[in-house]
mmCIF file of C-alpha atoms in Angstrom:
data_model
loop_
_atom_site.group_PDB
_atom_site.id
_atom_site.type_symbol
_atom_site.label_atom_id
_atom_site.label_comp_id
_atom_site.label_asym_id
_atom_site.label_seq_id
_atom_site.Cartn_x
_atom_site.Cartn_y
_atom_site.Cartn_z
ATOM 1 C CA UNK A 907 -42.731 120.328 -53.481
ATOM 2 C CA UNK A 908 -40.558 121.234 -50.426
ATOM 3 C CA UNK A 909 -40.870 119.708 -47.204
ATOM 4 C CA UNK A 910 -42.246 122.583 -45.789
ATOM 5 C CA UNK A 911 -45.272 122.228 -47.982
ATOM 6 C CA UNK A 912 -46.318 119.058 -47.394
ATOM 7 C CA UNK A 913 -49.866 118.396 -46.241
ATOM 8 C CA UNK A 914 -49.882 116.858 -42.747
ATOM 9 C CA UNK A 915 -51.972 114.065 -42.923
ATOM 10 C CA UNK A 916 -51.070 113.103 -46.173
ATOM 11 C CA UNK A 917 -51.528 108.891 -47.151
ATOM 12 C CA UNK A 918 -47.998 108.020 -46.271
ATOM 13 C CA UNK A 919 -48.452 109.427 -42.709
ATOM 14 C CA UNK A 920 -52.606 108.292 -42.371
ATOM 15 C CA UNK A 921 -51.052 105.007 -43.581
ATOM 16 C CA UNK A 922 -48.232 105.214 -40.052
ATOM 17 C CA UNK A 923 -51.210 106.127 -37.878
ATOM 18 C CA UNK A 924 -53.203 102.908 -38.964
ATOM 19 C CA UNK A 925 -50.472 100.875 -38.571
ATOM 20 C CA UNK A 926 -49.222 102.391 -35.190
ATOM 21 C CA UNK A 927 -53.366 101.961 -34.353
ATOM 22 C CA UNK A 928 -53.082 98.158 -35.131
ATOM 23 C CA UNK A 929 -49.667 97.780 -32.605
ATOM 24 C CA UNK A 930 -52.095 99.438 -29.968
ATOM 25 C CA UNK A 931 -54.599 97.365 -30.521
ATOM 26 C CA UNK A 932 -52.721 94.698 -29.916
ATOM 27 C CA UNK A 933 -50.737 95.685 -27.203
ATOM 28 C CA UNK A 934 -53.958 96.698 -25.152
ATOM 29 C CA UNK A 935 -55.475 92.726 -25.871
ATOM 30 C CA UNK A 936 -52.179 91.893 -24.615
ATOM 31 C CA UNK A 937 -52.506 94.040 -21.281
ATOM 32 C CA UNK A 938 -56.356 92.871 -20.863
ATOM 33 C CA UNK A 939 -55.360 89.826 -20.806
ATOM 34 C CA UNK A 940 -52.707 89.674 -18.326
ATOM 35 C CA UNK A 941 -54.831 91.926 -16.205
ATOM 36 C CA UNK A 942 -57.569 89.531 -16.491
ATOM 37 C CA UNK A 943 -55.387 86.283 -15.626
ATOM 38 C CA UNK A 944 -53.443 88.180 -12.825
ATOM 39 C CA UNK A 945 -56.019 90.247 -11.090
ATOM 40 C CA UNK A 946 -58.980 87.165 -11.973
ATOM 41 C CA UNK A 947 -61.193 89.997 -13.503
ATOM 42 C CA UNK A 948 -63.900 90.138 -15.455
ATOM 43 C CA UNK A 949 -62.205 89.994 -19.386
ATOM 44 C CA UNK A 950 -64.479 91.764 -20.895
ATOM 45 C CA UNK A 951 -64.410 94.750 -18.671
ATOM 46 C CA UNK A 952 -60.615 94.529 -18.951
ATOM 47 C CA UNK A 953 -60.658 94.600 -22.228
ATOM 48 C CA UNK A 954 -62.882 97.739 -22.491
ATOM 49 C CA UNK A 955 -61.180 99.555 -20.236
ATOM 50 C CA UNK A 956 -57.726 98.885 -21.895
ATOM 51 C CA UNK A 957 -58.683 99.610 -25.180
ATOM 52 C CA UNK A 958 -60.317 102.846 -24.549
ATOM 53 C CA UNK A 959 -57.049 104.152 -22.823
ATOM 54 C CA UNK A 960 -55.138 102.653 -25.586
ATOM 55 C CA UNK A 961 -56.835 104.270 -28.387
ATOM 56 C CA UNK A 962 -57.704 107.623 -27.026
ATOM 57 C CA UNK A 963 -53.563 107.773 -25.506
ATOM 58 C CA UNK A 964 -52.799 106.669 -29.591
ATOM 59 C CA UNK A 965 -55.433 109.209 -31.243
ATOM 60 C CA UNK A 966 -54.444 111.814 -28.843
ATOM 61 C CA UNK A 967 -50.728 111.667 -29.289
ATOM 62 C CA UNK A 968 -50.508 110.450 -33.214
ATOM 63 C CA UNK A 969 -52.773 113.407 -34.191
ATOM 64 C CA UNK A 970 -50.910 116.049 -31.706
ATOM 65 C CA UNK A 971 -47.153 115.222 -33.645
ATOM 66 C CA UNK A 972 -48.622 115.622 -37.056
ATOM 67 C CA UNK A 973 -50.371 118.777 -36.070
ATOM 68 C CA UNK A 974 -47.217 119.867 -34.425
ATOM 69 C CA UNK A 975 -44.512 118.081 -36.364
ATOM 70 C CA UNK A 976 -46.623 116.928 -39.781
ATOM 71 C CA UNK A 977 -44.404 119.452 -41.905
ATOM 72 C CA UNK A 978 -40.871 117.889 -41.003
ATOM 73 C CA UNK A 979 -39.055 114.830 -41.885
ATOM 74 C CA UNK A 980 -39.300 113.450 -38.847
ATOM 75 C CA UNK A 981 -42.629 113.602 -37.511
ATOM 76 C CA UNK A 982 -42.292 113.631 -33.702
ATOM 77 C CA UNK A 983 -41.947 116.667 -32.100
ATOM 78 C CA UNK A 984 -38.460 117.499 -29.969
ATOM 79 C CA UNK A 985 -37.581 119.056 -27.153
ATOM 80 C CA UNK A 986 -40.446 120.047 -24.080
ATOM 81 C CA UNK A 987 -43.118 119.481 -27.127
ATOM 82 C CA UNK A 988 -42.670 116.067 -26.847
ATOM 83 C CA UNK A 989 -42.691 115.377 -23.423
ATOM 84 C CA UNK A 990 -45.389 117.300 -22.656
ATOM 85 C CA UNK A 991 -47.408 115.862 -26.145
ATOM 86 C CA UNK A 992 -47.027 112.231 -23.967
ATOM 87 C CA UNK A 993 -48.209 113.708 -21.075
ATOM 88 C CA UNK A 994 -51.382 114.990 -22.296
ATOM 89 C CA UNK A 995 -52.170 111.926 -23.918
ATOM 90 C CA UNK A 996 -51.552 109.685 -21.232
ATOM 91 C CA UNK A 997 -54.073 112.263 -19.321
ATOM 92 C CA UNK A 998 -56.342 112.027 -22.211
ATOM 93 C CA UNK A 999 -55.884 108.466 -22.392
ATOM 94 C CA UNK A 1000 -56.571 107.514 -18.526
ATOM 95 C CA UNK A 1001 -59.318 109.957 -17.606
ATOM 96 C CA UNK A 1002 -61.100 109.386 -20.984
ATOM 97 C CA UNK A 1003 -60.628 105.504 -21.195
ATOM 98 C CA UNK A 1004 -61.792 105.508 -17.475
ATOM 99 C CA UNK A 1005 -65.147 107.335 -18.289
ATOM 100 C CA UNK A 1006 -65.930 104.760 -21.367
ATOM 101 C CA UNK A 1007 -64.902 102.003 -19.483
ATOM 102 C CA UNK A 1008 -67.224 102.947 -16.268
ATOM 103 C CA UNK A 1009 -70.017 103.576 -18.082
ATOM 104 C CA UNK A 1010 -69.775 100.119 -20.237
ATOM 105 C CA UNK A 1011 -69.867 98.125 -16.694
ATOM 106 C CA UNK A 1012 -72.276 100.448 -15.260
ATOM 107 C CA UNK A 1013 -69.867 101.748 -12.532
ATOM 108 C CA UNK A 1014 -69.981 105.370 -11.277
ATOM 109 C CA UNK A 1015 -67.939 107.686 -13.563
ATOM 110 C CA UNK A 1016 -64.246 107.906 -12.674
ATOM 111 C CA UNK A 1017 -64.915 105.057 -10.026
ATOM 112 C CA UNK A 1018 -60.814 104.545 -9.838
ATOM 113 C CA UNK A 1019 -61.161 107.593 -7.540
ATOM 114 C CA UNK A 1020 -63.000 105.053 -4.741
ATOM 115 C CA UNK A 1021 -59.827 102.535 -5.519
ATOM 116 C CA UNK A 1022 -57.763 101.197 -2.629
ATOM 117 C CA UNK A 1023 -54.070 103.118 -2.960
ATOM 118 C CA UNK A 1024 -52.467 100.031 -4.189
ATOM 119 C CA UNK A 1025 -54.756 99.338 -7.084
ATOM 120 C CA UNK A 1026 -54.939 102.862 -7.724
ATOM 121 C CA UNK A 1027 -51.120 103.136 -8.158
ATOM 122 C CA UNK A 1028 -51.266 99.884 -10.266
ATOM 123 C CA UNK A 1029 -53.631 101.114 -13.167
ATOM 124 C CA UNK A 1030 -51.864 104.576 -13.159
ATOM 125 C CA UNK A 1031 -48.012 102.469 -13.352
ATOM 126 C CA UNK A 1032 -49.358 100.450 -15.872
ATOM 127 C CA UNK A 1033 -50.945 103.393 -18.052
ATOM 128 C CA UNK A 1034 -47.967 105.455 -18.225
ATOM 129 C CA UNK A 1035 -45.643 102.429 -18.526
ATOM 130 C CA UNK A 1036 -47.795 101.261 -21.373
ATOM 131 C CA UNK A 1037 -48.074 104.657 -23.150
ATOM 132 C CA UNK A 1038 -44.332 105.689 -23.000
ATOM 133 C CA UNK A 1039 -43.564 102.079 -24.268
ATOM 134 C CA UNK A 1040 -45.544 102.351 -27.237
ATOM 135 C CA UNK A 1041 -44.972 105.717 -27.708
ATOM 136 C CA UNK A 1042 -40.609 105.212 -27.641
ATOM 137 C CA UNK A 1043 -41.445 102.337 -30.142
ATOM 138 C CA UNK A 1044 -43.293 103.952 -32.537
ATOM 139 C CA UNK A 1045 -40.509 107.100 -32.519
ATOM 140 C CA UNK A 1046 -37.814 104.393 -33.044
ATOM 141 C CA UNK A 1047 -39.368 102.909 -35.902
ATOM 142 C CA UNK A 1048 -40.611 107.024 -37.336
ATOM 143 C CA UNK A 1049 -36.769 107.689 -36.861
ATOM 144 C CA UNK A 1050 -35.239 103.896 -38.229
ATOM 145 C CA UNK A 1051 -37.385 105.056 -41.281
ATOM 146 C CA UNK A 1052 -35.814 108.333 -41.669
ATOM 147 C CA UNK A 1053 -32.776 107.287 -41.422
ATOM 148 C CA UNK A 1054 -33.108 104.485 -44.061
ATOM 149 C CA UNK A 1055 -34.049 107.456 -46.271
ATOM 150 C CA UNK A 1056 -31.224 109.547 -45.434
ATOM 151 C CA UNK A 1057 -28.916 106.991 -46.459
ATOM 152 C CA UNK A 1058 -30.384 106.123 -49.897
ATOM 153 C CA UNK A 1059 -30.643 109.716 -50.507
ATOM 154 C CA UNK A 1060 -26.659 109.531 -49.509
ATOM 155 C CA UNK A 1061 -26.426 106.692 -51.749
ATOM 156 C CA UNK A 1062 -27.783 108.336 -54.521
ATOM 157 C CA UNK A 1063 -25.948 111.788 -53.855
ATOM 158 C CA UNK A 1064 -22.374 109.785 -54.298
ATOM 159 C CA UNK A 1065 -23.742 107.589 -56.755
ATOM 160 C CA UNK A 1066 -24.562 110.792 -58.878
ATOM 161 C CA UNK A 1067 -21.160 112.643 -58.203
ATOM 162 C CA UNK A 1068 -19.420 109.506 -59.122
ATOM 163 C CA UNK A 1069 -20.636 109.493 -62.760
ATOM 164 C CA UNK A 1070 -20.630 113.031 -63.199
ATOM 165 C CA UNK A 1071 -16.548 113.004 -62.494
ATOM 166 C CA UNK A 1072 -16.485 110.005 -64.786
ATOM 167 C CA UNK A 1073 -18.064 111.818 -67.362
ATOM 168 C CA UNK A 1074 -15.798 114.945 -66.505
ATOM 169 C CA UNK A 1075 -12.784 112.222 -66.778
ATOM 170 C CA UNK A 1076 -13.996 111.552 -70.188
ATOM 171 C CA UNK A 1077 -14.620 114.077 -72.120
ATOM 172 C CA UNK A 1078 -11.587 116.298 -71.804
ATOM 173 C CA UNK A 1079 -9.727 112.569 -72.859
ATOM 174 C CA UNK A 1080 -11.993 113.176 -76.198
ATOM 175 C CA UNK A 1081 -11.890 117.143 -76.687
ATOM 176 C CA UNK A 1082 -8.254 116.992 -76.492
ATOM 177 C CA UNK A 1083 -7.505 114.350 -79.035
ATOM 178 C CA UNK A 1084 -9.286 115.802 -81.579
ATOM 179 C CA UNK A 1085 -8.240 119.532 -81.289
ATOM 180 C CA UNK A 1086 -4.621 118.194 -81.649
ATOM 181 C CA UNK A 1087 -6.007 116.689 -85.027
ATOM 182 C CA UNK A 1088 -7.772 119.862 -85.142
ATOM 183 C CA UNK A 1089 -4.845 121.839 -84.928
ATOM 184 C CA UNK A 1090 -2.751 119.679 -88.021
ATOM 185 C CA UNK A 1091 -5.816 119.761 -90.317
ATOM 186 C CA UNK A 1092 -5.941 123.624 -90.258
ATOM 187 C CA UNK A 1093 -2.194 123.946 -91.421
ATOM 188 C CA UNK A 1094 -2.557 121.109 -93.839
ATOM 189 C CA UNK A 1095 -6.159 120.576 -94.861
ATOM 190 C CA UNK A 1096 -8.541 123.881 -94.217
ATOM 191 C CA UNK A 1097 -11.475 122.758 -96.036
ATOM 192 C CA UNK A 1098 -11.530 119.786 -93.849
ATOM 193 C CA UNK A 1099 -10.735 121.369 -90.803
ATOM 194 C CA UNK A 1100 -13.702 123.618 -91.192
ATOM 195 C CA UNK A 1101 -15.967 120.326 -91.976
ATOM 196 C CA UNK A 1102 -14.500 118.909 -88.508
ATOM 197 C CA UNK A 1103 -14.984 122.071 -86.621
ATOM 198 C CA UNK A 1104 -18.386 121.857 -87.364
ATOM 199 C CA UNK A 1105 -18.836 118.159 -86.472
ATOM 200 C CA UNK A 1106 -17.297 118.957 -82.592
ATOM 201 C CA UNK A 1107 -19.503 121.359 -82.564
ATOM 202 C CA UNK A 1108 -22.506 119.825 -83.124
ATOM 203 C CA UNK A 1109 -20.805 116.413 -80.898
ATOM 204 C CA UNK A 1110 -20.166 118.866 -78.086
ATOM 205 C CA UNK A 1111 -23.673 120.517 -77.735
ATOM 206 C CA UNK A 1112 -25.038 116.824 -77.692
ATOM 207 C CA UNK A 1113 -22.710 116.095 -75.056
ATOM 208 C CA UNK A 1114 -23.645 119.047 -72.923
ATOM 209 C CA UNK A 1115 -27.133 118.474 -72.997
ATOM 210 C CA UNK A 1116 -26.421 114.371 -72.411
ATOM 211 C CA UNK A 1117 -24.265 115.329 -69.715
ATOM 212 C CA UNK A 1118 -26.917 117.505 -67.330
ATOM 213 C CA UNK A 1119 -28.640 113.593 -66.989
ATOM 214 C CA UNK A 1120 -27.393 110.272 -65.494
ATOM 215 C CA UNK A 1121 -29.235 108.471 -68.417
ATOM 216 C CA UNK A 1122 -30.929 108.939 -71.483
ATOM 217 C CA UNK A 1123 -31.911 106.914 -74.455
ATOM 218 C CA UNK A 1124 -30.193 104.130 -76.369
ATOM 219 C CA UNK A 1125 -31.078 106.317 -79.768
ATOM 220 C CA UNK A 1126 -29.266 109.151 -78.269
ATOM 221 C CA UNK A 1127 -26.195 107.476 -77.296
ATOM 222 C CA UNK A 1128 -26.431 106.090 -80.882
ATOM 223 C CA UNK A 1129 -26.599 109.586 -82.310
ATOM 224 C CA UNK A 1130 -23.592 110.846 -80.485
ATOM 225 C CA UNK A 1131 -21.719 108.110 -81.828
ATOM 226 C CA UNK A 1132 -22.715 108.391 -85.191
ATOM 227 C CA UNK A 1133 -21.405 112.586 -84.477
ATOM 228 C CA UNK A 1134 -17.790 111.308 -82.949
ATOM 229 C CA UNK A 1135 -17.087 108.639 -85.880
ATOM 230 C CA UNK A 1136 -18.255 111.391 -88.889
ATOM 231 C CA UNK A 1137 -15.611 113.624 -86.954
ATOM 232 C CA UNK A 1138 -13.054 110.590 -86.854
ATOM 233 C CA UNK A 1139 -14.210 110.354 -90.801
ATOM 234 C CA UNK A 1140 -12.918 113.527 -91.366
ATOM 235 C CA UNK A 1141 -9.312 113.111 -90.016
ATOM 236 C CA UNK A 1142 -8.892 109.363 -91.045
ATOM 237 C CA UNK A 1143 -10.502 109.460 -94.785
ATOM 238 C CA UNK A 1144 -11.106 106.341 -96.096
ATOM 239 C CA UNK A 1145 -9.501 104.212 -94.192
ATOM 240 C CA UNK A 1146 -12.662 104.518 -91.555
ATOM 241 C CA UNK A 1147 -15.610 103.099 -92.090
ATOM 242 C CA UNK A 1148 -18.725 102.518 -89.308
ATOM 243 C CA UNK A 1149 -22.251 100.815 -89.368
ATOM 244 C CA UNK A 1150 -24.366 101.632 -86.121
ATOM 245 C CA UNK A 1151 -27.366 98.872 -85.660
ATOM 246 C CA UNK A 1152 -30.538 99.812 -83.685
ATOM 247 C CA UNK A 1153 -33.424 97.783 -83.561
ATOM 248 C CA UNK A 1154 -36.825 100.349 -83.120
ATOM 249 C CA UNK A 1155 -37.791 98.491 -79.810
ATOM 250 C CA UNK A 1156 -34.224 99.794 -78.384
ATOM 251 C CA UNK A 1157 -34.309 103.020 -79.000
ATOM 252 C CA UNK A 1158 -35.828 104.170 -75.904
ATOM 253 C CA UNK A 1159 -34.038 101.963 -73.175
ATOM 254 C CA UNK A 1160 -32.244 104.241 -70.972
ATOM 255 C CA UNK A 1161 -28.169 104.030 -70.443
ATOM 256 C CA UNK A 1162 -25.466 105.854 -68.912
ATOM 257 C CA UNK A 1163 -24.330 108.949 -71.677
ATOM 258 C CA UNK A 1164 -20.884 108.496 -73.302
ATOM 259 C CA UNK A 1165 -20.941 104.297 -72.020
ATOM 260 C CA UNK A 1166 -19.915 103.254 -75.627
ATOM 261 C CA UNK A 1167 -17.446 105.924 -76.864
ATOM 262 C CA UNK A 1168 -14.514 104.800 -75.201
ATOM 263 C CA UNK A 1169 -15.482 101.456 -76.779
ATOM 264 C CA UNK A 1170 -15.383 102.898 -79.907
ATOM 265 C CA UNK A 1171 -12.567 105.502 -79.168
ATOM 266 C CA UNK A 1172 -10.175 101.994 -77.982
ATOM 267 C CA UNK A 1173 -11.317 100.390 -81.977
ATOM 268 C CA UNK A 1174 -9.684 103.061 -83.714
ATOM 269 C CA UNK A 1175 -6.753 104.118 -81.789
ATOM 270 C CA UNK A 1176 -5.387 100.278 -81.043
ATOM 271 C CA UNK A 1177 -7.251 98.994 -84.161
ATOM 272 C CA UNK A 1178 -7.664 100.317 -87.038
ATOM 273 C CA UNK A 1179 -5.246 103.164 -86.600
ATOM 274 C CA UNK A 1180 -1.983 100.979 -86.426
ATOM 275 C CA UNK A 1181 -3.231 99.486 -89.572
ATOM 276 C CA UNK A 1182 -1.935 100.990 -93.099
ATOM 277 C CA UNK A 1183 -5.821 100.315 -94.975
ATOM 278 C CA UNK A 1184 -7.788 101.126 -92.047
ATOM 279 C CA UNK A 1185 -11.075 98.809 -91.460
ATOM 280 C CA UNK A 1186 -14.717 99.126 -89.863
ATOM 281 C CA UNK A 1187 -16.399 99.423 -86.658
ATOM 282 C CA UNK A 1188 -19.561 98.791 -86.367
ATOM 283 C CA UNK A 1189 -21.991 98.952 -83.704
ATOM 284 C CA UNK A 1190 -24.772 96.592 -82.866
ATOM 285 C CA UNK A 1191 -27.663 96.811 -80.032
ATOM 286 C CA UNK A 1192 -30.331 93.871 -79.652
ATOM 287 C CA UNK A 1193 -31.598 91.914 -77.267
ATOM 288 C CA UNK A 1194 -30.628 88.570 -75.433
ATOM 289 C CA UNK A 1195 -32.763 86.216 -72.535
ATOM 290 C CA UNK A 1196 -34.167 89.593 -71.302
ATOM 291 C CA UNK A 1197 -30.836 91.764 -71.566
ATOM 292 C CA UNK A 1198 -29.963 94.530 -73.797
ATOM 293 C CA UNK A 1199 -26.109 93.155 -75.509
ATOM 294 C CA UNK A 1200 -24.147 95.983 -77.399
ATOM 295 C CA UNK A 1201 -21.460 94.868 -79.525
ATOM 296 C CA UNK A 1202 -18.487 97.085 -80.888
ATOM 297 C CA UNK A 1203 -16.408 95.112 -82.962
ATOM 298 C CA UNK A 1204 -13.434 96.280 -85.643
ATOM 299 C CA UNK A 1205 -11.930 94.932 -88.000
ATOM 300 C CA UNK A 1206 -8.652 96.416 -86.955
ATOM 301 C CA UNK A 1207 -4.861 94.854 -85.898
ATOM 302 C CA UNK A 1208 -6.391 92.584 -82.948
ATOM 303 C CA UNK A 1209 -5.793 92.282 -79.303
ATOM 304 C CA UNK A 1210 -2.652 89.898 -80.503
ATOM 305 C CA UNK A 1211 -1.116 93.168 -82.226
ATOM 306 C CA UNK A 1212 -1.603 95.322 -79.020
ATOM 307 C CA UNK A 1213 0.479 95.967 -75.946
ATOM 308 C CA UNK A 1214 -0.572 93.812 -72.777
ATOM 309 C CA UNK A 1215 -2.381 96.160 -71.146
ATOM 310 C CA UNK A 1216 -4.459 97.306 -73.397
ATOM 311 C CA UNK A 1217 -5.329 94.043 -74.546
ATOM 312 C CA UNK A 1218 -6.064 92.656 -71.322
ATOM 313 C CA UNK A 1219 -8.785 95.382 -71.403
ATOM 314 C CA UNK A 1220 -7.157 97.369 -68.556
ATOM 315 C CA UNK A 1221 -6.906 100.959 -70.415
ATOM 316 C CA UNK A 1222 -8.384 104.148 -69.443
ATOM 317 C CA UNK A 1223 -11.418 103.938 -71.592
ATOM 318 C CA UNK A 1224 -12.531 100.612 -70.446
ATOM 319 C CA UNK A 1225 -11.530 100.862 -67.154
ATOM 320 C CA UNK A 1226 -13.878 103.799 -67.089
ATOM 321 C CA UNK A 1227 -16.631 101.530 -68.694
ATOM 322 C CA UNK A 1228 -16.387 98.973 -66.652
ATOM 323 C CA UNK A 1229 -16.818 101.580 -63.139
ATOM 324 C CA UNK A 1230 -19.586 102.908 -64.661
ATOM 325 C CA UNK A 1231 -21.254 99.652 -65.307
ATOM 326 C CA UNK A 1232 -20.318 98.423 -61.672
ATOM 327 C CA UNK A 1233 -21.947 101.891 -60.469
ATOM 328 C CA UNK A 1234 -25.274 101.944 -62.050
ATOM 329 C CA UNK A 1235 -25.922 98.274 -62.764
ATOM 330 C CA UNK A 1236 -24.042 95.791 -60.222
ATOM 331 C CA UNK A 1237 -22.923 92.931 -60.937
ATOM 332 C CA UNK A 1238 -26.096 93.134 -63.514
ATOM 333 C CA UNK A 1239 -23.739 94.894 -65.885
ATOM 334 C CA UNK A 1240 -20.893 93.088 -68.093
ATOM 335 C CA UNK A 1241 -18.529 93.752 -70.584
ATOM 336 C CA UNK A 1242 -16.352 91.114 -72.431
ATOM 337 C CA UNK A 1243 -13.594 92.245 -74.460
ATOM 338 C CA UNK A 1244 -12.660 89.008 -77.244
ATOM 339 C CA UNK A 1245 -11.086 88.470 -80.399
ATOM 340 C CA UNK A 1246 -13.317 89.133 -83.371
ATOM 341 C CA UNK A 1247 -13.727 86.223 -85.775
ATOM 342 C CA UNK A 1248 -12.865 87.779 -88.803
ATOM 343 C CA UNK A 1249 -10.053 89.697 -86.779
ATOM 344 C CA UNK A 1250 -9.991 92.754 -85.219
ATOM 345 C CA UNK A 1251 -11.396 92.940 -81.888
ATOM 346 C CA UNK A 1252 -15.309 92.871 -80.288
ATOM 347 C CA UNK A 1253 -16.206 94.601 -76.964
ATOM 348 C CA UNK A 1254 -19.161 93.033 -75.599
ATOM 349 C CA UNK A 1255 -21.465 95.033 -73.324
ATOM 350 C CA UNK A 1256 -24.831 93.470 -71.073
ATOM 351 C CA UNK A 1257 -27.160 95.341 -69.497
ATOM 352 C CA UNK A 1258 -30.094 94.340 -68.030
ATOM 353 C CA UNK A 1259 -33.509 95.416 -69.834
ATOM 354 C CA UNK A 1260 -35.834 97.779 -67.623
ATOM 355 C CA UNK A 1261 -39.063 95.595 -67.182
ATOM 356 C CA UNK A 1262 -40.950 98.253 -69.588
ATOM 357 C CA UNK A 1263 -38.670 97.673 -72.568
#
């Protein structure tokens, strides 16, 4: 729904106008009070009088912006609008207020009128004071609020661009690779050229659709995987083999698209492809003290057998990771990159669980 159609006294903006009724409230016990102390006036009569000012300036001028301004994202109204909105309701306010508060002590109506001057200019100084006061406090706290909102929405905006040009990073790194291996198969190996054609296509028309959201389920992620190592199966033969692992109660916790393929990607290009016989990767989600923990270990050449960089976990592909973790998660999200037991290496990713799964 656009701004534009937004109903005017929607709950969000009746729930402003009870609050900014409460403030008054206050505020007009507040000037009762000292007007009862100062002027050694009757309290109660103080306290009528102030409050009926008060809340007729509030309901006067609280109603008038969302009937003028109700529709906008800031909900005051600018320019000569707003003066002249104030000035009505402090009218409203003093003539109106007057009235109750003369009849409630039995005093003719509008009795300020028979005021000496200086008590006269008193109560009208300390109406107008009072009602641009509260009035400039309740616009700075209408326009703190939009501005909060303006800056998550910013927030969000650049949070948003930042993983969609990771993502752009990424998958060029990925389409490239493989239409190189592409492009030997055909010359060497048609029938299994034509079996790997159809795997990228089916990978990339996952990835397009993954790629048009910020998240999307663990299962999916899963699936994509289980599309780029049957297309890695294709070039490498036998000497790759892959388990994926996903417990049923994971399959619907939502992560970042492509997190894990340069995980995976890093295993058989520094693992198992500088090995003669190949190995395994395999891929295992479950959960851990309230955290979702995805392993991707290989059983390739180890970080021992790689150059310093990349086994200090500083490549491309995990640096990559590791930004997009820091982007959506915090310091919430963690990845580990370790020696496997059985040799080969295990990339250790944790997330934190949504509260749901």
């Amino acid at each position: 729904m656009s701004v534009g159609a937004l109903p005017r006294f929607r709950a969000e903006n009746i729930r402003s106008m009870l609050r900014h009724g409460l403030i008054t409230v206050a505020f007009c016990c507040f000037i009762a009070a000292a007007l009862a102390i100062t002027q050694h006036g009757d309290w109660g009569a103080q306290m009528v009088y102030s409050l009926s000012i008060g809340l007729i300036s509030w309901l006067f001028i609280d109603v008038g912006r969302l009937l003028i301004s109700g529709h906008r994202e800031i909900l005051w109204p600018t320019g000569p609008w707003g003066y002249l909105l104030v000035a009505a309701g402090v009218l409203a306010g003093f003539f109106g207020g007057n009235a109750i508060g003369d009849a409630w002590t039995h005093q003719p109506l509008l009795n300020f009128s028979s005021f000496e001057e200086r008590r006269l200019a008193t109560t009208i100084i300390i109406t107008v004071t009072a009602t641009i006061c509260m009035c400039f406090f309740f616009y700075s706290l209408g326009r703190s609020k939009y501005m909060r909102s303006q800056i998550e929405q910013a927030q969000r905006n650049a949070t948003e661009a930042r993983l969609k040009l990771l993502e752009a990073q990424l998958e060029p790194h990925m389409l490239f690779n493989t239409l190189a291996n592409l492009r030997v198969l055909i010359t060497i190996d048609p029938p299994r050229a034509v079996a790997m054609l159809d795997r990228l296509n089916n990978y990339l028309r996952m990835t397009l659709s993954g790629s048009r959201a910020l998240s999307h389920p663990l299962s999916a992620e899963f699936e994509r995987l289980a599309d780029y190592l049957e297309l890695m199966s294709v070039r490498m033969g036998e000497r790759l083999h892959y388990t994926l692992d996903l417990p049923a109660d994971l399959r619907d916790t939502p992560v970042p698209p492509l997190l894990l393929q340069p995980l995976v990607e890093n295993s058989i290009r520094h693992g198992l492809e500088p090995k003669v016989e190949g190995g395994k990767i395999a891929v295992r989600a479950r959960q851990d003290a309230g955290r979702l923990v995805i392993e991707v270990s290989d059983t390739g050449v180890g970080l021992g057998a790689t150059q310093p960089a990349q086994s200090g976990g500083s490549g491309f592909g995990l640096e990559q990771v590791r930004e997009r973790l820091a982007t959506v998660y915090g310091d919430q999200g963690r990845m580990s990159l370790a020696a496997a037991p059985a040799g080969g290496t295990c990339a250790t990713l944790s997330l934190p669980l949504p509260p749901h799964a």
